Short mmCIF file of C-alpha atoms in Angstrom, two decimals:
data_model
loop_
_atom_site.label_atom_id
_atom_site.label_comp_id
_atom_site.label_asym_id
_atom_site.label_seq_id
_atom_site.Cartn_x
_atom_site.Cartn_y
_atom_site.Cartn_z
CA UNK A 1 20.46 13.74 10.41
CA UNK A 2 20.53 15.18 7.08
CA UNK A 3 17.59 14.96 4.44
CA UNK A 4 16.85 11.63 2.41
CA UNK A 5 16.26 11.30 -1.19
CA UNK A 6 12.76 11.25 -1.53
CA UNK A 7 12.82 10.20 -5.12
CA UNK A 8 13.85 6.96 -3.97
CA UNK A 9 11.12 5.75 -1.51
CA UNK A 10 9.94 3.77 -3.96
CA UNK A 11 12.57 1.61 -4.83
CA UNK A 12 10.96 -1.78 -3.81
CA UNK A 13 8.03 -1.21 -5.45
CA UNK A 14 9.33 -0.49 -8.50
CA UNK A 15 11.09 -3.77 -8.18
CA UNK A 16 7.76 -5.37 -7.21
CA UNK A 17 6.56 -4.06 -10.70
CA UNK A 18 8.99 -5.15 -12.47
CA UNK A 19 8.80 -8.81 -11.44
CA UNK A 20 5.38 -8.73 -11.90
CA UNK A 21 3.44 -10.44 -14.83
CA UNK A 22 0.28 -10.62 -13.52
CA UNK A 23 -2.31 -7.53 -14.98
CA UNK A 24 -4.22 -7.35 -12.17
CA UNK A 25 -1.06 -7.00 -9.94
CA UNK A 26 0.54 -4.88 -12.22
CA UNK A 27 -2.29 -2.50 -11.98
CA UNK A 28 -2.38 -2.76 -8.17
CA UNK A 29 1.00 -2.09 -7.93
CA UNK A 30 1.02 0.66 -9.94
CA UNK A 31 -1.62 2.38 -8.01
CA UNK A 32 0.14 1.96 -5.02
CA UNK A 33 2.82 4.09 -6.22
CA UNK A 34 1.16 6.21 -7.85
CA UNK A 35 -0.16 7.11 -4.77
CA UNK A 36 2.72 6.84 -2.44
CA UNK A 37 3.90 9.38 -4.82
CA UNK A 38 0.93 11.91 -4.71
CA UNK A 39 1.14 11.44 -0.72
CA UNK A 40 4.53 13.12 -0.64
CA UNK A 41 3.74 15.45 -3.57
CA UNK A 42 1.03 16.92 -1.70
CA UNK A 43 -1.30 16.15 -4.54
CA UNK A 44 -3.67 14.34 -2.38
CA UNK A 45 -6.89 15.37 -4.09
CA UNK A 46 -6.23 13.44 -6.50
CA UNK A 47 -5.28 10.35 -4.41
CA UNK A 48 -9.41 10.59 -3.51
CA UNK A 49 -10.40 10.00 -7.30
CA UNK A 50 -13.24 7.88 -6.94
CA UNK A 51 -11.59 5.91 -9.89
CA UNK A 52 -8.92 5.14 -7.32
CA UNK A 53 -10.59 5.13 -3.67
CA UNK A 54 -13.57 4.11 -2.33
CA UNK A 55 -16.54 6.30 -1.20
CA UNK A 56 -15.93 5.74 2.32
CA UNK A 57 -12.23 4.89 3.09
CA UNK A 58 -11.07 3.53 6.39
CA UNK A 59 -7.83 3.98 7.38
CA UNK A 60 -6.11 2.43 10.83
CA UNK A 61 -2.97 3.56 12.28
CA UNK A 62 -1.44 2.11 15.36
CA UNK A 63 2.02 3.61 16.13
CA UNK A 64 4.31 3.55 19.18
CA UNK A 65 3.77 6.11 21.21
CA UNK A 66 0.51 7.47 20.33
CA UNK A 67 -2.91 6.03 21.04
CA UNK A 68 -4.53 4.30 18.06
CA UNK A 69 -7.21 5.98 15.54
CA UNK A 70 -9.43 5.16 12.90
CA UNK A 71 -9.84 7.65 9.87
CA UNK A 72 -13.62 6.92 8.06
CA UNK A 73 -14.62 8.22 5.23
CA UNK A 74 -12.99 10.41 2.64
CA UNK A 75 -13.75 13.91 4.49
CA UNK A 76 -11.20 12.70 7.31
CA UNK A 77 -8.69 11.27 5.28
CA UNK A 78 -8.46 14.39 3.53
CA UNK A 79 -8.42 16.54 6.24
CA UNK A 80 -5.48 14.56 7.58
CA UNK A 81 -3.48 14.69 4.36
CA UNK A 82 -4.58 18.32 3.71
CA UNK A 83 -3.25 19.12 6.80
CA UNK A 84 0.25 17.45 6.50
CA UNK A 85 0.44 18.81 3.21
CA UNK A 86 0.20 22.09 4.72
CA UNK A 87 2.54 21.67 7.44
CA UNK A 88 5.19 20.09 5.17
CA UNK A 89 4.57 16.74 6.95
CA UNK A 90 3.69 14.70 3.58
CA UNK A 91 7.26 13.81 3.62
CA UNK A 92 7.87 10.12 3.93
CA UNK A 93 11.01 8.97 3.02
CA UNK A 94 11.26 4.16 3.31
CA UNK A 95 13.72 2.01 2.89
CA UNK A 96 14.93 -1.77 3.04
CA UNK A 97 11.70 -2.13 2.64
CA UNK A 98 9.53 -5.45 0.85
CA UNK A 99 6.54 -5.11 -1.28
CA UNK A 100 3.83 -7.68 -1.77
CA UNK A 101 1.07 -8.08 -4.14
CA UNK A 102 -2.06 -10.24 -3.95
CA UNK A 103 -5.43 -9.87 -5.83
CA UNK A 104 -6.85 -7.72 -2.96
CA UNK A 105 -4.40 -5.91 -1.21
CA UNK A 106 -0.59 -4.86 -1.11
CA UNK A 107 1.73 -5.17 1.25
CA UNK A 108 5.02 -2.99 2.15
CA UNK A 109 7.17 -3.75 5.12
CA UNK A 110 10.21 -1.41 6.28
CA UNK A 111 11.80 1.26 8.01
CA UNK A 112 9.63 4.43 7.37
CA UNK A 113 11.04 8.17 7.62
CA UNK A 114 8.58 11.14 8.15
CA UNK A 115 8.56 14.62 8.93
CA UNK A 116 6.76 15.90 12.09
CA UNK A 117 6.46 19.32 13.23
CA UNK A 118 8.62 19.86 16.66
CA UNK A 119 5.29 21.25 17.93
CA UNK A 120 3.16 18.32 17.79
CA UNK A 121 5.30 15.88 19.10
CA UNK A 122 5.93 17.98 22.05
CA UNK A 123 1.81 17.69 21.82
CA UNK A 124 2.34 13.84 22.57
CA UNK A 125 4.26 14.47 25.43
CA UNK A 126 8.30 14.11 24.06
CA UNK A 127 10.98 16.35 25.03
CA UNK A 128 11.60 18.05 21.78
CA UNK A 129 12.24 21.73 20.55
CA UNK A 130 8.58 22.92 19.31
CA UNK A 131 10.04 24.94 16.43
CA UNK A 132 12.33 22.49 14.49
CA UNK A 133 11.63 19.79 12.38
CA UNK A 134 12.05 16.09 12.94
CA UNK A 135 12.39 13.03 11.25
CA UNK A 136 10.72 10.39 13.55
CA UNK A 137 12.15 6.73 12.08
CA UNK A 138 9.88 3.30 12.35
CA UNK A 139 9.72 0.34 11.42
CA UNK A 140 6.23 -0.42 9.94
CA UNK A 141 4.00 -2.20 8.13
CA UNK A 142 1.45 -1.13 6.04
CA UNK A 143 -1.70 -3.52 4.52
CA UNK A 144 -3.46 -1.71 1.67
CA UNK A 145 -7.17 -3.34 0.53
CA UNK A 146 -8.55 -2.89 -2.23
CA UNK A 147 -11.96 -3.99 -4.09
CA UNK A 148 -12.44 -6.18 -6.96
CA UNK A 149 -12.45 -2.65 -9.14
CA UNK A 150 -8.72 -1.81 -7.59
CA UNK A 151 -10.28 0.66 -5.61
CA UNK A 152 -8.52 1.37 -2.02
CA UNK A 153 -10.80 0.53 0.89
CA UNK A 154 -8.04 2.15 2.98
CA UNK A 155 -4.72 1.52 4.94
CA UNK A 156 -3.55 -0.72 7.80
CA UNK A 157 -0.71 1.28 9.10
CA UNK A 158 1.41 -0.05 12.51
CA UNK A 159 4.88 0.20 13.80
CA UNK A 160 5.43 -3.81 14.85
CA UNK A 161 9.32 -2.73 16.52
CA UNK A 162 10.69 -0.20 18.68
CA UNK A 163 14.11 -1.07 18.41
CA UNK A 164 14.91 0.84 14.87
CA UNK A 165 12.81 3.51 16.13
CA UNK A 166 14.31 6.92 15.93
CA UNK A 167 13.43 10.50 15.95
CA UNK A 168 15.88 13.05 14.24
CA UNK A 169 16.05 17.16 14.68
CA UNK A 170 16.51 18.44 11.27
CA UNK A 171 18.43 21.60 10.34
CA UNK A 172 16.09 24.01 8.71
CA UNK A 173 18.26 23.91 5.70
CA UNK A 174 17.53 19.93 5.39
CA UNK A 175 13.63 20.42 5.89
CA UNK A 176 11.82 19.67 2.59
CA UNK A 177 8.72 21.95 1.73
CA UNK A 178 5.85 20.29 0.37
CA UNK A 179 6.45 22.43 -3.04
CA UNK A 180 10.12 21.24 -3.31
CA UNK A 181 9.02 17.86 -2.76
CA UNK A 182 6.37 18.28 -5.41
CA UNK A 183 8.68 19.34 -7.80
CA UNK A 184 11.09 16.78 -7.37
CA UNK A 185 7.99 13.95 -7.54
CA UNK A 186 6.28 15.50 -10.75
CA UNK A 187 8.30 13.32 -13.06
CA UNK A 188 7.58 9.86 -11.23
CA UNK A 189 3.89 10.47 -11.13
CA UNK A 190 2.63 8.54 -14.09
CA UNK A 191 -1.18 8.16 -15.41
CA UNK A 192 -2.46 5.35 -14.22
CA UNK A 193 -4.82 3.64 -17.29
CA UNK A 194 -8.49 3.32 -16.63
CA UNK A 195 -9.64 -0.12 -14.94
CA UNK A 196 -11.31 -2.45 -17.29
CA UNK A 197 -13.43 -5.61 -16.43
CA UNK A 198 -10.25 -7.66 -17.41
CA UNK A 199 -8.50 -6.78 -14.58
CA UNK A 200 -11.65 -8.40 -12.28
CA UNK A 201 -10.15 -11.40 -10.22
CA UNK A 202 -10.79 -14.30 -11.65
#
């Protein structure tokens, strides 16, 4: 399988945004990608701005094949995403994917794409080369909460069906580097405007 087009994987949220009137949702939305964005950048410092995250984030993922785990607090979260980052696995590709917005939380359901070192899925166990790269497909849905500042409280990540499931060896030439993917992102990261008590729920 040959590499996606990461500057598309956020398509549906974009459309979200678009058909969105509400401020409040606007802004939530546009967090949301903002941060999607930084993810796969490997900019994920700044996805920790405590303008944008919570002191103490939890995030919960629950994915086939792998025994389910709780991330607390901002020093694990960032070692997690430091550590993709490192290992060129911030690469998430999504499509046919749907995007919800509500006053506390958004919601994305689709097929996810990301890219996992040979090594550590040989770590869980599959029959894999170690020293290639993969692109393990699922379908997922993700539940992001947020307080009444539009802070994230964290994620709700878990693959809900096997049957689209997939896992794809890469040829080097179609692995992307965390600094390719950077560059490529740069130009969809916007500034998000600071919050103001407008935006509060009403």
């Amino acid at each position: 399988m040959s590499r996606l087009d990461i500057t598309q994987q956020n398509v549906a949220v974009e459309k979200a945004l678009a058909a969105t009137t509400n401020p409040r949702h606007r802004y939530l939305l546009k967090s949301y990608l903002r941060h999607r964005y930084l993810e796969s950048a490997g900019r994920w410092q700044e996805i920790l701005d405590p303008a944008l995250t919570v002191d103490h984030p939890v995030y919960r993922f629950n994915l086939a094949g792998k025994s389910a785990f709780t991330l607390r607090g901002k020093e694990q979260v960032g070692a997690l995403y430091g550590h993709w980052t490192a290992t060129n696995q911030c690469i998430f590709y999504v499509e046919d994917e749907d995007v919800a917005v509500g006053d506390h939380m958004v919601i994305g359901r689709g097929i996810g794409y990301h890219q996992v070192l040979g090594s550590e899925l040989a770590a869980e166990g599959l029959k894999v080369d170690p020293q290639a790269m993969y692109l393990k497909k699922s379908q997922i849905m993700m539940l992001w909460p947020y307080d009444d500042r539009c802070r994230l409280l964290g994620e709700d990540v878990w693959e809900f069906d096997t049957e689209k499931a997939g896992l794809f060896k890469l040829d080097p030439a179609d692995v992307l580097t965390a600094q390719q993917s950077r560059q490529l992102l740069d130009p969809y990261i916007k500034p998000l405007e600071l919050f103001d008590e407008s935006l509060l729920p009403r």
